[in-house]
Amino acid sequence: MSKRFMAMLAVTLLAFISSTVVLQSKTIEEPLIIPFGTQLLEENKAEEQFITVSYITNRNDNVEIPYIDAGIFQLSSINNNDYVYFSSLNTNGNLLMETYQYYELHAAKFKVEENMFELLKDLKEATAVFSNGEKQTFSLNVALLEKNDGIPFTVKQQHEIVDDGAHTTFTVRKVATIESIESTFPLENIHIYKGETPLTLPHNTAKGENLSIRTSSNYRLWPSMYTDIILRGTLDTGEPFVENLEFYMEDPPSEKWIENFVQEMGDR
């Protein structure tokens, strides 16, 4: 064999070994469930309601969550044909949200019947049962939203993406104090703004005041382009209010976020 051929063979072999080592270093031993904040269920709501679990697998791993054990209830994953936005379906109905270089982001929705509400709100964790037989316990925080019908606090909700962050702008219809915000997702990167100034709660509003809720750039909101941000407070009449603001996020998390999350979990 010529020296040139041997050199090319050596380079190819080194590249193969290098890529294999990198792939092995990126491979996760089991799916990683992404922790959520509060999952909200609305009392007296006519539409179907769900608990959502998002998880990461190695690329091309055929692993799903057919069901979760939640106390005395077993919640089966639904077929997501009616809930697909920027994603595609796995074989059994879990959502394949995004494919990355080494990983895939999935989401599974689990239908919650009304007779399960009281039990679920008292649970602190549930167990995901994967299609490969693995089981993984994860934190579960379910809150019941008791909405006071007929007390609209906001009007003119508008949604947009600004500098990769999500904005929902709204106009205050009634004088009130906003005491807290709540979301399915952790709140450290979700804030209420007046103009370009973040507000500290509680905030006393004025009728006609324009406010917005924003996330930091590339913040993780999925598996739907829409979710709810909940405002709680007290009207100037002394009556409490709860208001849903529809929140919009266009994209799943970036590859860098996914890889950082995997590394963070591996360092624990």
PDB file of C-alpha atoms in Angstrom:
ATOM      1  CA  MET A   1       0.000   0.000   0.000  1.00  0.00           C
ATOM      2  CA  SER A   2       1.197   3.489  -0.770  1.00  0.00           C
ATOM      3  CA  LYS A   3       2.106   5.904   2.023  1.00  0.00           C
ATOM      4  CA  ARG A   4      -0.608   8.265   0.780  1.00  0.00           C
ATOM      5  CA  PHE A   5      -3.276   5.565   1.067  1.00  0.00           C
ATOM      6  CA  MET A   6      -2.042   4.586   4.521  1.00  0.00           C
ATOM      7  CA  ALA A   7      -2.176   8.222   5.640  1.00  0.00           C
ATOM      8  CA  MET A   8      -5.738   8.618   4.328  1.00  0.00           C
ATOM      9  CA  LEU A   9      -6.760   5.396   6.039  1.00  0.00           C
ATOM     10  CA  ALA A  10      -5.239   6.583   9.311  1.00  0.00           C
ATOM     11  CA  VAL A  11      -7.061   9.912   9.098  1.00  0.00           C
ATOM     12  CA  THR A  12     -10.370   8.166   8.344  1.00  0.00           C
ATOM     13  CA  LEU A  13      -9.859   5.752  11.220  1.00  0.00           C
ATOM     14  CA  LEU A  14      -9.020   8.572  13.643  1.00  0.00           C
ATOM     15  CA  ALA A  15     -12.088  10.524  12.520  1.00  0.00           C
ATOM     16  CA  PHE A  16     -14.269   7.441  13.054  1.00  0.00           C
ATOM     17  CA  ILE A  17     -12.811   6.786  16.499  1.00  0.00           C
ATOM     18  CA  SER A  18     -13.200  10.450  17.426  1.00  0.00           C
ATOM     19  CA  SER A  19     -16.850  10.591  16.320  1.00  0.00           C
ATOM     20  CA  THR A  20     -17.568   7.330  18.168  1.00  0.00           C
ATOM     21  CA  VAL A  21     -16.027   8.688  21.372  1.00  0.00           C
ATOM     22  CA  VAL A  22     -18.049  11.910  21.073  1.00  0.00           C
ATOM     23  CA  LEU A  23     -21.267   9.958  20.431  1.00  0.00           C
ATOM     24  CA  GLN A  24     -20.641   7.725  23.449  1.00  0.00           C
ATOM     25  CA  SER A  25     -19.970  10.755  25.630  1.00  0.00           C
ATOM     26  CA  LYS A  26     -23.280  12.309  24.528  1.00  0.00           C
ATOM     27  CA  THR A  27     -25.373   9.152  24.949  1.00  0.00           C
ATOM     28  CA  ILE A  28     -27.773   9.172  27.907  1.00  0.00           C
ATOM     29  CA  GLU A  29     -28.540   5.897  29.694  1.00  0.00           C
ATOM     30  CA  GLU A  30     -32.232   6.628  30.185  1.00  0.00           C
ATOM     31  CA  PRO A  31     -34.765   9.242  29.039  1.00  0.00           C
ATOM     32  CA  LEU A  32     -34.612  12.534  30.935  1.00  0.00           C
ATOM     33  CA  ILE A  33     -37.895  14.066  32.072  1.00  0.00           C
ATOM     34  CA  ILE A  34     -37.796  17.847  31.991  1.00  0.00           C
ATOM     35  CA  PRO A  35     -39.108  19.298  35.270  1.00  0.00           C
ATOM     36  CA  PHE A  36     -42.150  21.553  35.056  1.00  0.00           C
ATOM     37  CA  GLY A  37     -43.640  24.039  37.424  1.00  0.00           C
ATOM     38  CA  THR A  38     -47.332  23.943  38.307  1.00  0.00           C
ATOM     39  CA  GLN A  39     -49.703  22.125  35.970  1.00  0.00           C
ATOM     40  CA  LEU A  40     -53.080  23.870  35.984  1.00  0.00           C
ATOM     41  CA  LEU A  41     -56.512  22.252  35.830  1.00  0.00           C
ATOM     42  CA  GLU A  42     -59.599  24.446  35.608  1.00  0.00           C
ATOM     43  CA  GLU A  43     -62.729  23.529  37.525  1.00  0.00           C
ATOM     44  CA  ASN A  44     -65.979  23.675  35.544  1.00  0.00           C
ATOM     45  CA  LYS A  45     -64.122  23.835  32.240  1.00  0.00           C
ATOM     46  CA  ALA A  46     -65.936  22.104  29.389  1.00  0.00           C
ATOM     47  CA  GLU A  47     -62.861  21.290  27.286  1.00  0.00           C
ATOM     48  CA  GLU A  48     -60.626  18.281  27.883  1.00  0.00           C
ATOM     49  CA  GLN A  49     -57.762  18.853  30.261  1.00  0.00           C
ATOM     50  CA  PHE A  50     -54.352  17.280  30.342  1.00  0.00           C
ATOM     51  CA  ILE A  51     -51.108  16.811  32.226  1.00  0.00           C
ATOM     52  CA  THR A  52     -48.101  17.123  29.935  1.00  0.00           C
ATOM     53  CA  VAL A  53     -44.718  15.457  30.383  1.00  0.00           C
ATOM     54  CA  SER A  54     -41.742  16.441  28.203  1.00  0.00           C
ATOM     55  CA  TYR A  55     -38.675  14.234  27.964  1.00  0.00           C
ATOM     56  CA  ILE A  56     -35.383  13.833  26.093  1.00  0.00           C
ATOM     57  CA  THR A  57     -34.114  10.629  24.492  1.00  0.00           C
ATOM     58  CA  ASN A  58     -31.085   9.724  22.416  1.00  0.00           C
ATOM     59  CA  ARG A  59     -31.664  10.365  18.738  1.00  0.00           C
ATOM     60  CA  ASN A  60     -33.553   7.516  17.083  1.00  0.00           C
ATOM     61  CA  ASP A  61     -34.335   5.797  20.393  1.00  0.00           C
ATOM     62  CA  ASN A  62     -37.843   4.406  20.035  1.00  0.00           C
ATOM     63  CA  VAL A  63     -38.971   5.138  23.600  1.00  0.00           C
ATOM     64  CA  GLU A  64     -42.325   6.569  24.660  1.00  0.00           C
ATOM     65  CA  ILE A  65     -44.437   7.001  27.802  1.00  0.00           C
ATOM     66  CA  PRO A  66     -47.635   4.963  27.336  1.00  0.00           C
ATOM     67  CA  TYR A  67     -48.895   5.876  30.804  1.00  0.00           C
ATOM     68  CA  ILE A  68     -48.050   7.390  34.179  1.00  0.00           C
ATOM     69  CA  ASP A  69     -48.956   6.130  37.637  1.00  0.00           C
ATOM     70  CA  ALA A  70     -50.453   8.939  39.727  1.00  0.00           C
ATOM     71  CA  GLY A  71     -51.610   7.649  43.088  1.00  0.00           C
ATOM     72  CA  ILE A  72     -54.474   5.213  42.610  1.00  0.00           C
ATOM     73  CA  PHE A  73     -54.971   6.410  39.021  1.00  0.00           C
ATOM     74  CA  GLN A  74     -53.178   5.339  35.882  1.00  0.00           C
ATOM     75  CA  LEU A  75     -53.261   8.030  33.182  1.00  0.00           C
ATOM     76  CA  SER A  76     -52.767   6.804  29.616  1.00  0.00           C
ATOM     77  CA  SER A  77     -51.199   8.990  26.946  1.00  0.00           C
ATOM     78  CA  ILE A  78     -53.612  10.284  24.339  1.00  0.00           C
ATOM     79  CA  ASN A  79     -53.271  10.218  20.586  1.00  0.00           C
ATOM     80  CA  ASN A  80     -52.063  13.704  19.727  1.00  0.00           C
ATOM     81  CA  ASN A  81     -53.507  14.009  16.219  1.00  0.00           C
ATOM     82  CA  ASP A  82     -55.535  17.052  17.287  1.00  0.00           C
ATOM     83  CA  TYR A  83     -52.678  18.711  19.174  1.00  0.00           C
ATOM     84  CA  VAL A  84     -49.819  18.764  16.665  1.00  0.00           C
ATOM     85  CA  TYR A  85     -48.364  22.197  15.939  1.00  0.00           C
ATOM     86  CA  PHE A  86     -44.691  22.250  14.913  1.00  0.00           C
ATOM     87  CA  SER A  87     -44.206  18.602  15.858  1.00  0.00           C
ATOM     88  CA  SER A  88     -44.866  15.107  14.540  1.00  0.00           C
ATOM     89  CA  LEU A  89     -46.300  11.960  16.050  1.00  0.00           C
ATOM     90  CA  ASN A  90     -44.351   9.027  17.392  1.00  0.00           C
ATOM     91  CA  THR A  91     -45.755   5.558  16.705  1.00  0.00           C
ATOM     92  CA  ASN A  92     -48.028   5.474  19.750  1.00  0.00           C
ATOM     93  CA  GLY A  93     -49.115   9.091  19.810  1.00  0.00           C
ATOM     94  CA  ASN A  94     -46.431  10.861  21.866  1.00  0.00           C
ATOM     95  CA  LEU A  95     -45.216  14.034  20.198  1.00  0.00           C
ATOM     96  CA  LEU A  96     -41.786  14.213  18.594  1.00  0.00           C
ATOM     97  CA  MET A  97     -41.172  17.915  19.165  1.00  0.00           C
ATOM     98  CA  GLU A  98     -37.694  18.370  17.723  1.00  0.00           C
ATOM     99  CA  THR A  99     -34.724  16.351  16.496  1.00  0.00           C
ATOM    100  CA  TYR A 100     -31.231  17.540  17.410  1.00  0.00           C
ATOM    101  CA  GLN A 101     -27.752  16.259  16.545  1.00  0.00           C
ATOM    102  CA  TYR A 102     -27.649  13.760  19.410  1.00  0.00           C
ATOM    103  CA  TYR A 103     -31.078  13.947  21.048  1.00  0.00           C
ATOM    104  CA  GLU A 104     -34.814  14.147  20.478  1.00  0.00           C
ATOM    105  CA  LEU A 105     -37.372  16.153  22.450  1.00  0.00           C
ATOM    106  CA  HIS A 106     -40.695  14.399  23.043  1.00  0.00           C
ATOM    107  CA  ALA A 107     -43.913  15.261  24.856  1.00  0.00           C
ATOM    108  CA  ALA A 108     -46.811  13.135  26.064  1.00  0.00           C
ATOM    109  CA  LYS A 109     -50.263  14.365  27.053  1.00  0.00           C
ATOM    110  CA  PHE A 110     -52.320  12.530  29.664  1.00  0.00           C
ATOM    111  CA  LYS A 111     -56.046  13.175  29.888  1.00  0.00           C
ATOM    112  CA  VAL A 112     -57.342  14.054  33.354  1.00  0.00           C
ATOM    113  CA  GLU A 113     -60.914  13.274  34.318  1.00  0.00           C
ATOM    114  CA  GLU A 114     -62.711  15.604  36.715  1.00  0.00           C
ATOM    115  CA  ASN A 115     -62.937  12.926  39.413  1.00  0.00           C
ATOM    116  CA  MET A 116     -59.129  12.878  39.535  1.00  0.00           C
ATOM    117  CA  PHE A 117     -58.677  16.585  40.345  1.00  0.00           C
ATOM    118  CA  GLU A 118     -58.771  16.431  44.125  1.00  0.00           C
ATOM    119  CA  LEU A 119     -56.354  13.509  44.331  1.00  0.00           C
ATOM    120  CA  LEU A 120     -53.893  14.943  41.832  1.00  0.00           C
ATOM    121  CA  LYS A 121     -53.641  18.283  43.599  1.00  0.00           C
ATOM    122  CA  ASP A 122     -52.478  16.489  46.741  1.00  0.00           C
ATOM    123  CA  LEU A 123     -49.780  14.472  44.951  1.00  0.00           C
ATOM    124  CA  LYS A 124     -46.164  15.584  44.965  1.00  0.00           C
ATOM    125  CA  GLU A 125     -44.859  13.097  42.417  1.00  0.00           C
ATOM    126  CA  ALA A 126     -45.874  10.515  39.820  1.00  0.00           C
ATOM    127  CA  THR A 127     -44.121   7.713  37.965  1.00  0.00           C
ATOM    128  CA  ALA A 128     -43.622   7.634  34.187  1.00  0.00           C
ATOM    129  CA  VAL A 129     -43.622   4.109  32.753  1.00  0.00           C
ATOM    130  CA  PHE A 130     -41.660   4.002  29.489  1.00  0.00           C
ATOM    131  CA  SER A 131     -42.273   1.638  26.592  1.00  0.00           C
ATOM    132  CA  ASN A 132     -38.904  -0.049  27.206  1.00  0.00           C
ATOM    133  CA  GLY A 133     -39.990  -1.012  30.735  1.00  0.00           C
ATOM    134  CA  GLU A 134     -38.049   1.691  32.582  1.00  0.00           C
ATOM    135  CA  LYS A 135     -39.797   3.681  35.300  1.00  0.00           C
ATOM    136  CA  GLN A 136     -38.926   7.188  36.372  1.00  0.00           C
ATOM    137  CA  THR A 137     -40.425   9.193  39.226  1.00  0.00           C
ATOM    138  CA  PHE A 138     -40.847  12.919  38.636  1.00  0.00           C
ATOM    139  CA  SER A 139     -42.201  15.873  40.593  1.00  0.00           C
ATOM    140  CA  LEU A 140     -45.835  16.702  39.952  1.00  0.00           C
ATOM    141  CA  ASN A 141     -47.522  19.861  41.173  1.00  0.00           C
ATOM    142  CA  VAL A 142     -51.155  20.200  40.091  1.00  0.00           C
ATOM    143  CA  ALA A 143     -53.248  23.236  41.022  1.00  0.00           C
ATOM    144  CA  LEU A 144     -56.989  23.744  40.576  1.00  0.00           C
ATOM    145  CA  LEU A 145     -57.937  27.052  39.065  1.00  0.00           C
ATOM    146  CA  GLU A 146     -61.236  28.374  40.391  1.00  0.00           C
ATOM    147  CA  LYS A 147     -62.048  31.057  37.902  1.00  0.00           C
ATOM    148  CA  ASN A 148     -64.577  33.750  38.765  1.00  0.00           C
ATOM    149  CA  ASP A 149     -66.660  33.978  35.601  1.00  0.00           C
ATOM    150  CA  GLY A 150     -67.904  37.363  34.520  1.00  0.00           C
ATOM    151  CA  ILE A 151     -64.972  39.360  35.925  1.00  0.00           C
ATOM    152  CA  PRO A 152     -62.795  40.099  32.889  1.00  0.00           C
ATOM    153  CA  PHE A 153     -59.775  42.039  34.044  1.00  0.00           C
ATOM    154  CA  THR A 154     -57.978  42.438  30.718  1.00  0.00           C
ATOM    155  CA  VAL A 155     -58.800  43.143  27.082  1.00  0.00           C
ATOM    156  CA  LYS A 156     -56.908  43.381  23.776  1.00  0.00           C
ATOM    157  CA  GLN A 157     -54.461  40.565  24.288  1.00  0.00           C
ATOM    158  CA  GLN A 158     -51.801  40.575  21.562  1.00  0.00           C
ATOM    159  CA  HIS A 159     -49.010  38.024  21.092  1.00  0.00           C
ATOM    160  CA  GLU A 160     -45.650  38.446  19.399  1.00  0.00           C
ATOM    161  CA  ILE A 161     -42.049  37.238  19.349  1.00  0.00           C
ATOM    162  CA  VAL A 162     -39.508  39.973  20.146  1.00  0.00           C
ATOM    163  CA  ASP A 163     -35.754  39.247  20.149  1.00  0.00           C
ATOM    164  CA  ASP A 164     -36.503  35.508  20.463  1.00  0.00           C
ATOM    165  CA  GLY A 165     -38.601  36.107  23.586  1.00  0.00           C
ATOM    166  CA  ALA A 166     -42.377  35.801  23.817  1.00  0.00           C
ATOM    167  CA  HIS A 167     -44.532  38.841  24.617  1.00  0.00           C
ATOM    168  CA  THR A 168     -48.230  39.035  25.456  1.00  0.00           C
ATOM    169  CA  THR A 169     -49.500  42.606  25.744  1.00  0.00           C
ATOM    170  CA  PHE A 170     -52.805  43.363  27.457  1.00  0.00           C
ATOM    171  CA  THR A 171     -54.879  46.361  28.516  1.00  0.00           C
ATOM    172  CA  VAL A 172     -56.292  46.667  32.035  1.00  0.00           C
ATOM    173  CA  ARG A 173     -60.071  46.949  31.995  1.00  0.00           C
ATOM    174  CA  LYS A 174     -60.764  47.305  35.731  1.00  0.00           C
ATOM    175  CA  VAL A 175     -58.792  48.919  38.544  1.00  0.00           C
ATOM    176  CA  ALA A 176     -57.244  46.187  40.651  1.00  0.00           C
ATOM    177  CA  THR A 177     -54.112  44.920  42.342  1.00  0.00           C
ATOM    178  CA  ILE A 178     -52.185  42.171  40.564  1.00  0.00           C
ATOM    179  CA  GLU A 179     -50.848  40.067  43.405  1.00  0.00           C
ATOM    180  CA  SER A 180     -49.242  37.103  41.649  1.00  0.00           C
ATOM    181  CA  ILE A 181     -48.742  35.298  38.361  1.00  0.00           C
ATOM    182  CA  GLU A 182     -48.808  31.545  37.869  1.00  0.00           C
ATOM    183  CA  SER A 183     -47.853  29.258  35.032  1.00  0.00           C
ATOM    184  CA  THR A 184     -47.303  25.647  34.119  1.00  0.00           C
ATOM    185  CA  PHE A 185     -43.671  26.656  33.738  1.00  0.00           C
ATOM    186  CA  PRO A 186     -41.072  27.976  36.214  1.00  0.00           C
ATOM    187  CA  LEU A 187     -41.500  31.707  36.688  1.00  0.00           C
ATOM    188  CA  GLU A 188     -37.917  32.917  37.115  1.00  0.00           C
ATOM    189  CA  ASN A 189     -37.787  34.044  33.459  1.00  0.00           C
ATOM    190  CA  ILE A 190     -41.400  35.259  33.176  1.00  0.00           C
ATOM    191  CA  HIS A 191     -42.110  38.869  34.182  1.00  0.00           C
ATOM    192  CA  ILE A 192     -44.785  41.563  33.940  1.00  0.00           C
ATOM    193  CA  TYR A 193     -43.645  44.797  32.283  1.00  0.00           C
ATOM    194  CA  LYS A 194     -44.969  48.321  31.997  1.00  0.00           C
ATOM    195  CA  GLY A 195     -43.270  49.701  28.928  1.00  0.00           C
ATOM    196  CA  GLU A 196     -39.670  48.509  29.268  1.00  0.00           C
ATOM    197  CA  THR A 197     -39.742  48.384  33.077  1.00  0.00           C
ATOM    198  CA  PRO A 198     -40.278  45.073  34.902  1.00  0.00           C
ATOM    199  CA  LEU A 199     -42.846  45.365  37.691  1.00  0.00           C
ATOM    200  CA  THR A 200     -42.567  44.127  41.249  1.00  0.00           C
ATOM    201  CA  LEU A 201     -45.744  42.511  42.549  1.00  0.00           C
ATOM    202  CA  PRO A 202     -48.151  43.408  44.007  1.00  0.00           C
ATOM    203  CA  HIS A 203     -48.882  46.086  41.405  1.00  0.00           C
ATOM    204  CA  ASN A 204     -51.780  48.545  41.627  1.00  0.00           C
ATOM    205  CA  THR A 205     -53.210  48.994  38.146  1.00  0.00           C
ATOM    206  CA  ALA A 206     -55.022  51.882  36.510  1.00  0.00           C
ATOM    207  CA  LYS A 207     -57.917  51.477  34.070  1.00  0.00           C
ATOM    208  CA  GLY A 208     -56.601  51.574  30.500  1.00  0.00           C
ATOM    209  CA  GLU A 209     -53.041  50.761  31.567  1.00  0.00           C
ATOM    210  CA  ASN A 210     -51.040  48.713  29.022  1.00  0.00           C
ATOM    211  CA  LEU A 211     -48.927  45.909  30.454  1.00  0.00           C
ATOM    212  CA  SER A 212     -47.112  42.925  28.991  1.00  0.00           C
ATOM    213  CA  ILE A 213     -45.875  39.535  30.086  1.00  0.00           C
ATOM    214  CA  ARG A 214     -42.545  38.452  28.647  1.00  0.00           C
ATOM    215  CA  THR A 215     -40.109  35.595  28.763  1.00  0.00           C
ATOM    216  CA  SER A 216     -36.362  35.818  28.534  1.00  0.00           C
ATOM    217  CA  SER A 217     -34.868  34.980  25.148  1.00  0.00           C
ATOM    218  CA  ASN A 218     -34.968  31.294  24.195  1.00  0.00           C
ATOM    219  CA  TYR A 219     -36.866  30.408  27.338  1.00  0.00           C
ATOM    220  CA  ARG A 220     -38.316  26.911  27.364  1.00  0.00           C
ATOM    221  CA  LEU A 221     -42.040  26.915  26.683  1.00  0.00           C
ATOM    222  CA  TRP A 222     -43.470  23.883  24.964  1.00  0.00           C
ATOM    223  CA  PRO A 223     -45.072  21.485  23.879  1.00  0.00           C
ATOM    224  CA  SER A 224     -47.722  23.881  22.590  1.00  0.00           C
ATOM    225  CA  MET A 225     -47.289  27.210  20.896  1.00  0.00           C
ATOM    226  CA  TYR A 226     -49.923  28.431  23.311  1.00  0.00           C
ATOM    227  CA  THR A 227     -50.185  28.142  27.066  1.00  0.00           C
ATOM    228  CA  ASP A 228     -51.832  30.049  29.882  1.00  0.00           C
ATOM    229  CA  ILE A 229     -50.346  32.595  32.215  1.00  0.00           C
ATOM    230  CA  ILE A 230     -52.601  33.099  35.226  1.00  0.00           C
ATOM    231  CA  LEU A 231     -53.010  36.480  36.930  1.00  0.00           C
ATOM    232  CA  ARG A 232     -54.416  36.578  40.449  1.00  0.00           C
ATOM    233  CA  GLY A 233     -55.392  39.640  42.412  1.00  0.00           C
ATOM    234  CA  THR A 234     -58.109  41.776  43.956  1.00  0.00           C
ATOM    235  CA  LEU A 235     -60.436  44.266  42.251  1.00  0.00           C
ATOM    236  CA  ASP A 236     -60.903  47.700  43.849  1.00  0.00           C
ATOM    237  CA  THR A 237     -64.306  46.406  44.989  1.00  0.00           C
ATOM    238  CA  GLY A 238     -62.481  43.884  47.176  1.00  0.00           C
ATOM    239  CA  GLU A 239     -63.527  40.954  45.020  1.00  0.00           C
ATOM    240  CA  PRO A 240     -60.759  38.507  44.049  1.00  0.00           C
ATOM    241  CA  PHE A 241     -60.149  37.782  40.363  1.00  0.00           C
ATOM    242  CA  VAL A 242     -58.364  35.122  38.332  1.00  0.00           C
ATOM    243  CA  GLU A 243     -57.545  35.863  34.697  1.00  0.00           C
ATOM    244  CA  ASN A 244     -56.094  33.604  31.990  1.00  0.00           C
ATOM    245  CA  LEU A 245     -53.727  35.230  29.502  1.00  0.00           C
ATOM    246  CA  GLU A 246     -52.967  33.178  26.427  1.00  0.00           C
ATOM    247  CA  PHE A 247     -49.223  33.034  25.934  1.00  0.00           C
ATOM    248  CA  TYR A 248     -47.427  32.370  22.657  1.00  0.00           C
ATOM    249  CA  MET A 249     -44.044  30.762  22.020  1.00  0.00           C
ATOM    250  CA  GLU A 250     -42.974  29.866  18.498  1.00  0.00           C
ATOM    251  CA  ASP A 251     -40.046  27.488  18.842  1.00  0.00           C
ATOM    252  CA  PRO A 252     -38.950  24.502  20.909  1.00  0.00           C
ATOM    253  CA  PRO A 253     -35.755  24.943  22.955  1.00  0.00           C
ATOM    254  CA  SER A 254     -32.456  25.420  21.178  1.00  0.00           C
ATOM    255  CA  GLU A 255     -29.888  22.658  20.730  1.00  0.00           C
ATOM    256  CA  LYS A 256     -27.571  24.460  23.134  1.00  0.00           C
ATOM    257  CA  TRP A 257     -30.271  24.484  25.826  1.00  0.00           C
ATOM    258  CA  ILE A 258     -30.920  20.754  25.344  1.00  0.00           C
ATOM    259  CA  GLU A 259     -27.222  19.869  25.562  1.00  0.00           C
ATOM    260  CA  ASN A 260     -26.747  22.081  28.637  1.00  0.00           C
ATOM    261  CA  PHE A 261     -29.730  20.418  30.317  1.00  0.00           C
ATOM    262  CA  VAL A 262     -28.379  16.927  29.582  1.00  0.00           C
ATOM    263  CA  GLN A 263     -24.983  17.919  30.983  1.00  0.00           C
ATOM    264  CA  GLU A 264     -26.591  19.470  34.056  1.00  0.00           C
ATOM    265  CA  MET A 265     -28.525  16.268  34.759  1.00  0.00           C
ATOM    266  CA  GLY A 266     -25.399  14.177  34.230  1.00  0.00           C
ATOM    267  CA  ASP A 267     -23.439  16.252  36.737  1.00  0.00           C
ATOM    268  CA  ARG A 268     -25.944  15.545  39.526  1.00  0.00           C
TER     269      ARG A 268
END
